[in-house]
């Protein structure tokens, strides 16, 4: 008779249990802990005191932040996936039929066709100030603190003249689109946020024929800016912000929110100014009385604010709230 036939089920269970325990204890405990992590997450990501990428040990952040995404468009990275193209074309639908590939080609025969900001590394410390347009900047005296950053990103029409004490005077990058365009000086990068393909056409027109005077509203046919400093946000980046950072809240992300995520991809340290209501609860610009908080608009305002708050809580950005 075979020996196994003689063993009762009780003995078989006992033998298996013993073998399992033996296996567990003979394995090197270190194999189960430290070595199973990817070493690269513990590498120093920049030389600032605190870095956006930090130790990449925060699951909430790791789930959202994609270090491989390219924020800015160039000819080489311009091909869009079919779903991205469809989503982007639906943001601000227009009646104009425009060929994306031709427009990209025209853009990058005029403007720098480069791979921007691919220089991240342990020796870099690029500090960035993102300056929103909230009235909470008034009376803040943040001007010199803002100007102290390597990169100062301003948004839309936010002026500096007359507000230097509170908002500073340096602008290295200005985020705009046709409906919010203004003249820039020669030291400022124009960063187009294209919410529609017509915006790209407008950009070309403003430096050449100046024939585009309308999108969904009247727009400036030309602006002053250095064409060698023009950059264009990648349409896929807008979708990335919407899906990964906003989990599809709202219809598409606001300019200010995209700008913060953009800064987190091109900078090592991000400080945010001029976002949110003033202490009296009002949502105005620092430079006019336009109300800026619209419930029911295309953007998921509350979710954006919660996400910005999370980023601060997790030490990925710092928010300067102003004094008023
Ligand atoms: O009003 P505008 O879109 O030009 O402002 C740029 C950005 O500044 C907004 O997208 C928003 O994120 C931020 N902002 C704010 N609070 C305000 C005004 C603007 O957070 N009261």
mmCIF file with all atom_site columns, C-alpha atoms in Angstrom, residues 18-165:
data_model
loop_
_atom_site.group_PDB
_atom_site.id
_atom_site.type_symbol
_atom_site.label_atom_id
_atom_site.label_alt_id
_atom_site.label_comp_id
_atom_site.label_asym_id
_atom_site.label_entity_id
_atom_site.label_seq_id
_atom_site.pdbx_PDB_ins_code
_atom_site.Cartn_x
_atom_site.Cartn_y
_atom_site.Cartn_z
_atom_site.occupancy
_atom_site.B_iso_or_equiv
_atom_site.pdbx_formal_charge
_atom_site.auth_seq_id
_atom_site.auth_comp_id
_atom_site.auth_asym_id
_atom_site.auth_atom_id
_atom_site.pdbx_PDB_model_num
ATOM 1   C CA . UNK A 1 18  ? 4.473   22.889  8.544   1.00 0.00 ? 18  UNK A CA 1
ATOM 2   C CA . UNK A 1 19  ? 5.903   23.379  5.047   1.00 0.00 ? 19  UNK A CA 1
ATOM 3   C CA . UNK A 1 20  ? 4.208   26.782  4.688   1.00 0.00 ? 20  UNK A CA 1
ATOM 4   C CA . UNK A 1 21  ? 5.603   28.001  8.025   1.00 0.00 ? 21  UNK A CA 1
ATOM 5   C CA . UNK A 1 22  ? 9.052   26.710  7.051   1.00 0.00 ? 22  UNK A CA 1
ATOM 6   C CA . UNK A 1 23  ? 8.893   28.596  3.756   1.00 0.00 ? 23  UNK A CA 1
ATOM 7   C CA . UNK A 1 24  ? 7.909   31.852  5.457   1.00 0.00 ? 24  UNK A CA 1
ATOM 8   C CA . UNK A 1 25  ? 10.729  31.705  7.971   1.00 0.00 ? 25  UNK A CA 1
ATOM 9   C CA . UNK A 1 26  ? 13.491  30.635  5.615   1.00 0.00 ? 26  UNK A CA 1
ATOM 10  C CA . UNK A 1 27  ? 12.864  33.640  3.334   1.00 0.00 ? 27  UNK A CA 1
ATOM 11  C CA . UNK A 1 28  ? 15.019  36.688  3.989   1.00 0.00 ? 28  UNK A CA 1
ATOM 12  C CA . UNK A 1 29  ? 12.663  39.164  5.743   1.00 0.00 ? 29  UNK A CA 1
ATOM 13  C CA . UNK A 1 30  ? 14.328  42.028  3.903   1.00 0.00 ? 30  UNK A CA 1
ATOM 14  C CA . UNK A 1 31  ? 13.058  40.553  0.614   1.00 0.00 ? 31  UNK A CA 1
ATOM 15  C CA . UNK A 1 32  ? 9.540   41.164  1.867   1.00 0.00 ? 32  UNK A CA 1
ATOM 16  C CA . UNK A 1 33  ? 10.109  44.771  2.809   1.00 0.00 ? 33  UNK A CA 1
ATOM 17  C CA . UNK A 1 34  ? 12.704  47.287  1.643   1.00 0.00 ? 34  UNK A CA 1
ATOM 18  C CA . UNK A 1 35  ? 14.032  45.563  -1.471  1.00 0.00 ? 35  UNK A CA 1
ATOM 19  C CA . UNK A 1 36  ? 10.596  45.080  -2.937  1.00 0.00 ? 36  UNK A CA 1
ATOM 20  C CA . UNK A 1 37  ? 10.249  48.890  -3.313  1.00 0.00 ? 37  UNK A CA 1
ATOM 21  C CA . UNK A 1 38  ? 11.604  50.633  -6.360  1.00 0.00 ? 38  UNK A CA 1
ATOM 22  C CA . UNK A 1 39  ? 14.841  52.353  -5.295  1.00 0.00 ? 39  UNK A CA 1
ATOM 23  C CA . UNK A 1 40  ? 14.295  55.207  -7.734  1.00 0.00 ? 40  UNK A CA 1
ATOM 24  C CA . UNK A 1 41  ? 11.503  56.677  -5.585  1.00 0.00 ? 41  UNK A CA 1
ATOM 25  C CA . UNK A 1 42  ? 14.042  57.408  -2.868  1.00 0.00 ? 42  UNK A CA 1
ATOM 26  C CA . UNK A 1 43  ? 16.461  59.246  -5.144  1.00 0.00 ? 43  UNK A CA 1
ATOM 27  C CA . UNK A 1 44  ? 16.832  62.978  -4.610  1.00 0.00 ? 44  UNK A CA 1
ATOM 28  C CA . UNK A 1 45  ? 14.756  64.673  -7.299  1.00 0.00 ? 45  UNK A CA 1
ATOM 29  C CA . UNK A 1 46  ? 16.066  68.250  -7.053  1.00 0.00 ? 46  UNK A CA 1
ATOM 30  C CA . UNK A 1 47  ? 18.419  70.433  -5.043  1.00 0.00 ? 47  UNK A CA 1
ATOM 31  C CA . UNK A 1 48  ? 15.765  72.705  -3.470  1.00 0.00 ? 48  UNK A CA 1
ATOM 32  C CA . UNK A 1 49  ? 14.917  72.371  0.221   1.00 0.00 ? 49  UNK A CA 1
ATOM 33  C CA . UNK A 1 50  ? 11.660  70.688  -0.763  1.00 0.00 ? 50  UNK A CA 1
ATOM 34  C CA . UNK A 1 51  ? 10.902  69.326  -4.239  1.00 0.00 ? 51  UNK A CA 1
ATOM 35  C CA . UNK A 1 52  ? 7.569   68.794  -6.005  1.00 0.00 ? 52  UNK A CA 1
ATOM 36  C CA . UNK A 1 53  ? 8.633   65.249  -6.837  1.00 0.00 ? 53  UNK A CA 1
ATOM 37  C CA . UNK A 1 54  ? 9.977   64.762  -3.294  1.00 0.00 ? 54  UNK A CA 1
ATOM 38  C CA . UNK A 1 55  ? 10.455  61.109  -2.368  1.00 0.00 ? 55  UNK A CA 1
ATOM 39  C CA . UNK A 1 56  ? 7.422   60.011  -4.415  1.00 0.00 ? 56  UNK A CA 1
ATOM 40  C CA . UNK A 1 57  ? 6.172   58.131  -1.364  1.00 0.00 ? 57  UNK A CA 1
ATOM 41  C CA . UNK A 1 58  ? 2.637   59.543  -1.348  1.00 0.00 ? 58  UNK A CA 1
ATOM 42  C CA . UNK A 1 59  ? 0.109   57.269  -3.075  1.00 0.00 ? 59  UNK A CA 1
ATOM 43  C CA . UNK A 1 60  ? -2.409  60.088  -3.605  1.00 0.00 ? 60  UNK A CA 1
ATOM 44  C CA . UNK A 1 61  ? 0.245   62.110  -5.448  1.00 0.00 ? 61  UNK A CA 1
ATOM 45  C CA . UNK A 1 62  ? 1.773   59.170  -7.330  1.00 0.00 ? 62  UNK A CA 1
ATOM 46  C CA . UNK A 1 63  ? -1.666  58.238  -8.677  1.00 0.00 ? 63  UNK A CA 1
ATOM 47  C CA . UNK A 1 64  ? -2.139  61.728  -10.126 1.00 0.00 ? 64  UNK A CA 1
ATOM 48  C CA . UNK A 1 65  ? 1.311   62.988  -11.091 1.00 0.00 ? 65  UNK A CA 1
ATOM 49  C CA . UNK A 1 66  ? 2.650   61.600  -14.372 1.00 0.00 ? 66  UNK A CA 1
ATOM 50  C CA . UNK A 1 67  ? 6.343   62.528  -14.689 1.00 0.00 ? 67  UNK A CA 1
ATOM 51  C CA . UNK A 1 68  ? 6.441   61.268  -18.273 1.00 0.00 ? 68  UNK A CA 1
ATOM 52  C CA . UNK A 1 69  ? 3.836   63.656  -19.679 1.00 0.00 ? 69  UNK A CA 1
ATOM 53  C CA . UNK A 1 70  ? 5.088   66.511  -21.862 1.00 0.00 ? 70  UNK A CA 1
ATOM 54  C CA . UNK A 1 71  ? 3.387   69.792  -20.931 1.00 0.00 ? 71  UNK A CA 1
ATOM 55  C CA . UNK A 1 72  ? 4.436   71.717  -24.041 1.00 0.00 ? 72  UNK A CA 1
ATOM 56  C CA . UNK A 1 73  ? 3.777   70.974  -27.680 1.00 0.00 ? 73  UNK A CA 1
ATOM 57  C CA . UNK A 1 74  ? 6.334   70.580  -30.452 1.00 0.00 ? 74  UNK A CA 1
ATOM 58  C CA . UNK A 1 75  ? 6.237   68.962  -33.885 1.00 0.00 ? 75  UNK A CA 1
ATOM 59  C CA . UNK A 1 76  ? 7.680   65.693  -32.650 1.00 0.00 ? 76  UNK A CA 1
ATOM 60  C CA . UNK A 1 77  ? 5.185   65.122  -29.822 1.00 0.00 ? 77  UNK A CA 1
ATOM 61  C CA . UNK A 1 78  ? 2.182   66.665  -31.572 1.00 0.00 ? 78  UNK A CA 1
ATOM 62  C CA . UNK A 1 79  ? 0.326   63.544  -32.699 1.00 0.00 ? 79  UNK A CA 1
ATOM 63  C CA . UNK A 1 80  ? -2.861  63.191  -30.663 1.00 0.00 ? 80  UNK A CA 1
ATOM 64  C CA . UNK A 1 81  ? -4.642  59.983  -29.809 1.00 0.00 ? 81  UNK A CA 1
ATOM 65  C CA . UNK A 1 82  ? -8.078  59.817  -31.391 1.00 0.00 ? 82  UNK A CA 1
ATOM 66  C CA . UNK A 1 83  ? -9.878  60.082  -28.002 1.00 0.00 ? 83  UNK A CA 1
ATOM 67  C CA . UNK A 1 84  ? -7.707  63.022  -26.928 1.00 0.00 ? 84  UNK A CA 1
ATOM 68  C CA . UNK A 1 85  ? -8.376  64.827  -30.188 1.00 0.00 ? 85  UNK A CA 1
ATOM 69  C CA . UNK A 1 86  ? -12.118 64.255  -29.916 1.00 0.00 ? 86  UNK A CA 1
ATOM 70  C CA . UNK A 1 87  ? -12.209 65.394  -26.284 1.00 0.00 ? 87  UNK A CA 1
ATOM 71  C CA . UNK A 1 88  ? -10.146 68.500  -26.984 1.00 0.00 ? 88  UNK A CA 1
ATOM 72  C CA . UNK A 1 89  ? -12.235 69.465  -30.042 1.00 0.00 ? 89  UNK A CA 1
ATOM 73  C CA . UNK A 1 90  ? -15.348 69.249  -27.854 1.00 0.00 ? 90  UNK A CA 1
ATOM 74  C CA . UNK A 1 91  ? -14.189 71.773  -25.248 1.00 0.00 ? 91  UNK A CA 1
ATOM 75  C CA . UNK A 1 92  ? -15.128 74.911  -27.156 1.00 0.00 ? 92  UNK A CA 1
ATOM 76  C CA . UNK A 1 93  ? -16.707 73.600  -30.352 1.00 0.00 ? 93  UNK A CA 1
ATOM 77  C CA . UNK A 1 94  ? -16.581 75.971  -33.285 1.00 0.00 ? 94  UNK A CA 1
ATOM 78  C CA . UNK A 1 95  ? -17.875 76.071  -36.820 1.00 0.00 ? 95  UNK A CA 1
ATOM 79  C CA . UNK A 1 96  ? -14.396 76.500  -38.298 1.00 0.00 ? 96  UNK A CA 1
ATOM 80  C CA . UNK A 1 97  ? -12.980 73.443  -40.034 1.00 0.00 ? 97  UNK A CA 1
ATOM 81  C CA . UNK A 1 98  ? -9.251  73.467  -39.428 1.00 0.00 ? 98  UNK A CA 1
ATOM 82  C CA . UNK A 1 99  ? -6.607  70.840  -40.119 1.00 0.00 ? 99  UNK A CA 1
ATOM 83  C CA . UNK A 1 100 ? -4.685  70.210  -36.880 1.00 0.00 ? 100 UNK A CA 1
ATOM 84  C CA . UNK A 1 101 ? -1.546  68.812  -38.533 1.00 0.00 ? 101 UNK A CA 1
ATOM 85  C CA . UNK A 1 102 ? -1.230  71.784  -40.877 1.00 0.00 ? 102 UNK A CA 1
ATOM 86  C CA . UNK A 1 103 ? -1.713  74.257  -38.032 1.00 0.00 ? 103 UNK A CA 1
ATOM 87  C CA . UNK A 1 104 ? 0.944   72.535  -35.903 1.00 0.00 ? 104 UNK A CA 1
ATOM 88  C CA . UNK A 1 105 ? 3.302   72.615  -38.839 1.00 0.00 ? 105 UNK A CA 1
ATOM 89  C CA . UNK A 1 106 ? 2.735   76.322  -39.405 1.00 0.00 ? 106 UNK A CA 1
ATOM 90  C CA . UNK A 1 107 ? 3.118   77.096  -35.706 1.00 0.00 ? 107 UNK A CA 1
ATOM 91  C CA . UNK A 1 108 ? 6.461   75.417  -35.412 1.00 0.00 ? 108 UNK A CA 1
ATOM 92  C CA . UNK A 1 109 ? 7.853   76.969  -38.537 1.00 0.00 ? 109 UNK A CA 1
ATOM 93  C CA . UNK A 1 110 ? 7.317   80.312  -36.729 1.00 0.00 ? 110 UNK A CA 1
ATOM 94  C CA . UNK A 1 111 ? 7.942   79.489  -33.066 1.00 0.00 ? 111 UNK A CA 1
ATOM 95  C CA . UNK A 1 112 ? 10.673  77.457  -31.300 1.00 0.00 ? 112 UNK A CA 1
ATOM 96  C CA . UNK A 1 113 ? 10.198  73.776  -32.075 1.00 0.00 ? 113 UNK A CA 1
ATOM 97  C CA . UNK A 1 114 ? 11.903  72.509  -28.936 1.00 0.00 ? 114 UNK A CA 1
ATOM 98  C CA . UNK A 1 115 ? 11.627  70.008  -26.165 1.00 0.00 ? 115 UNK A CA 1
ATOM 99  C CA . UNK A 1 116 ? 11.223  72.469  -23.301 1.00 0.00 ? 116 UNK A CA 1
ATOM 100 C CA . UNK A 1 117 ? 12.190  71.860  -19.681 1.00 0.00 ? 117 UNK A CA 1
ATOM 101 C CA . UNK A 1 118 ? 13.493  68.328  -19.963 1.00 0.00 ? 118 UNK A CA 1
ATOM 102 C CA . UNK A 1 119 ? 16.374  69.273  -17.638 1.00 0.00 ? 119 UNK A CA 1
ATOM 103 C CA . UNK A 1 120 ? 15.007  67.997  -14.301 1.00 0.00 ? 120 UNK A CA 1
ATOM 104 C CA . UNK A 1 121 ? 17.568  66.345  -12.070 1.00 0.00 ? 121 UNK A CA 1
ATOM 105 C CA . UNK A 1 122 ? 19.160  66.228  -8.628  1.00 0.00 ? 122 UNK A CA 1
ATOM 106 C CA . UNK A 1 123 ? 21.246  69.372  -9.269  1.00 0.00 ? 123 UNK A CA 1
ATOM 107 C CA . UNK A 1 124 ? 18.388  71.599  -10.397 1.00 0.00 ? 124 UNK A CA 1
ATOM 108 C CA . UNK A 1 125 ? 16.397  73.902  -8.140  1.00 0.00 ? 125 UNK A CA 1
ATOM 109 C CA . UNK A 1 126 ? 13.976  75.943  -10.240 1.00 0.00 ? 126 UNK A CA 1
ATOM 110 C CA . UNK A 1 127 ? 11.634  77.939  -8.010  1.00 0.00 ? 127 UNK A CA 1
ATOM 111 C CA . UNK A 1 128 ? 8.372   79.134  -9.520  1.00 0.00 ? 128 UNK A CA 1
ATOM 112 C CA . UNK A 1 129 ? 5.715   81.600  -8.446  1.00 0.00 ? 129 UNK A CA 1
ATOM 113 C CA . UNK A 1 130 ? 2.270   81.076  -9.923  1.00 0.00 ? 130 UNK A CA 1
ATOM 114 C CA . UNK A 1 131 ? 0.394   84.357  -9.638  1.00 0.00 ? 131 UNK A CA 1
ATOM 115 C CA . UNK A 1 132 ? -3.385  84.209  -9.952  1.00 0.00 ? 132 UNK A CA 1
ATOM 116 C CA . UNK A 1 133 ? -5.593  87.269  -10.204 1.00 0.00 ? 133 UNK A CA 1
ATOM 117 C CA . UNK A 1 134 ? -7.402  87.227  -6.864  1.00 0.00 ? 134 UNK A CA 1
ATOM 118 C CA . UNK A 1 135 ? -8.034  90.417  -4.895  1.00 0.00 ? 135 UNK A CA 1
ATOM 119 C CA . UNK A 1 136 ? -6.463  88.662  -1.893  1.00 0.00 ? 136 UNK A CA 1
ATOM 120 C CA . UNK A 1 137 ? -3.164  90.019  -3.248  1.00 0.00 ? 137 UNK A CA 1
ATOM 121 C CA . UNK A 1 138 ? -4.154  93.598  -2.432  1.00 0.00 ? 138 UNK A CA 1
ATOM 122 C CA . UNK A 1 139 ? -2.250  94.816  0.622   1.00 0.00 ? 139 UNK A CA 1
ATOM 123 C CA . UNK A 1 140 ? -0.206  91.590  0.748   1.00 0.00 ? 140 UNK A CA 1
ATOM 124 C CA . UNK A 1 141 ? 3.238   93.166  0.136   1.00 0.00 ? 141 UNK A CA 1
ATOM 125 C CA . UNK A 1 142 ? 4.221   89.955  -1.700  1.00 0.00 ? 142 UNK A CA 1
ATOM 126 C CA . UNK A 1 143 ? 5.880   91.856  -4.566  1.00 0.00 ? 143 UNK A CA 1
ATOM 127 C CA . UNK A 1 144 ? 9.540   91.294  -3.714  1.00 0.00 ? 144 UNK A CA 1
ATOM 128 C CA . UNK A 1 145 ? 8.885   87.709  -2.564  1.00 0.00 ? 145 UNK A CA 1
ATOM 129 C CA . UNK A 1 146 ? 7.230   86.921  -5.923  1.00 0.00 ? 146 UNK A CA 1
ATOM 130 C CA . UNK A 1 147 ? 10.054  88.547  -7.909  1.00 0.00 ? 147 UNK A CA 1
ATOM 131 C CA . UNK A 1 148 ? 12.607  86.466  -5.988  1.00 0.00 ? 148 UNK A CA 1
ATOM 132 C CA . UNK A 1 149 ? 11.523  83.275  -7.836  1.00 0.00 ? 149 UNK A CA 1
ATOM 133 C CA . UNK A 1 150 ? 13.420  82.037  -10.916 1.00 0.00 ? 150 UNK A CA 1
ATOM 134 C CA . UNK A 1 151 ? 10.170  81.762  -12.835 1.00 0.00 ? 151 UNK A CA 1
ATOM 135 C CA . UNK A 1 152 ? 7.148   84.045  -12.362 1.00 0.00 ? 152 UNK A CA 1
ATOM 136 C CA . UNK A 1 153 ? 4.044   82.828  -14.170 1.00 0.00 ? 153 UNK A CA 1
ATOM 137 C CA . UNK A 1 154 ? 1.156   85.264  -14.543 1.00 0.00 ? 154 UNK A CA 1
ATOM 138 C CA . UNK A 1 155 ? -2.249  84.493  -15.963 1.00 0.00 ? 155 UNK A CA 1
ATOM 139 C CA . UNK A 1 156 ? -4.410  86.325  -18.502 1.00 0.00 ? 156 UNK A CA 1
ATOM 140 C CA . UNK A 1 157 ? -4.689  90.069  -17.965 1.00 0.00 ? 157 UNK A CA 1
ATOM 141 C CA . UNK A 1 158 ? -3.195  90.316  -14.461 1.00 0.00 ? 158 UNK A CA 1
ATOM 142 C CA . UNK A 1 159 ? -1.139  93.542  -14.625 1.00 0.00 ? 159 UNK A CA 1
ATOM 143 C CA . UNK A 1 160 ? 1.984   94.479  -12.670 1.00 0.00 ? 160 UNK A CA 1
ATOM 144 C CA . UNK A 1 161 ? 2.101   98.229  -13.362 1.00 0.00 ? 161 UNK A CA 1
ATOM 145 C CA . UNK A 1 162 ? 0.676   100.075 -10.409 1.00 0.00 ? 162 UNK A CA 1
ATOM 146 C CA . UNK A 1 163 ? 0.521   96.885  -8.275  1.00 0.00 ? 163 UNK A CA 1
ATOM 147 C CA . UNK A 1 164 ? 4.253   96.170  -7.915  1.00 0.00 ? 164 UNK A CA 1
ATOM 148 C CA . UNK A 1 165 ? 4.283   96.218  -4.104  1.00 0.00 ? 165 UNK A CA 1
#
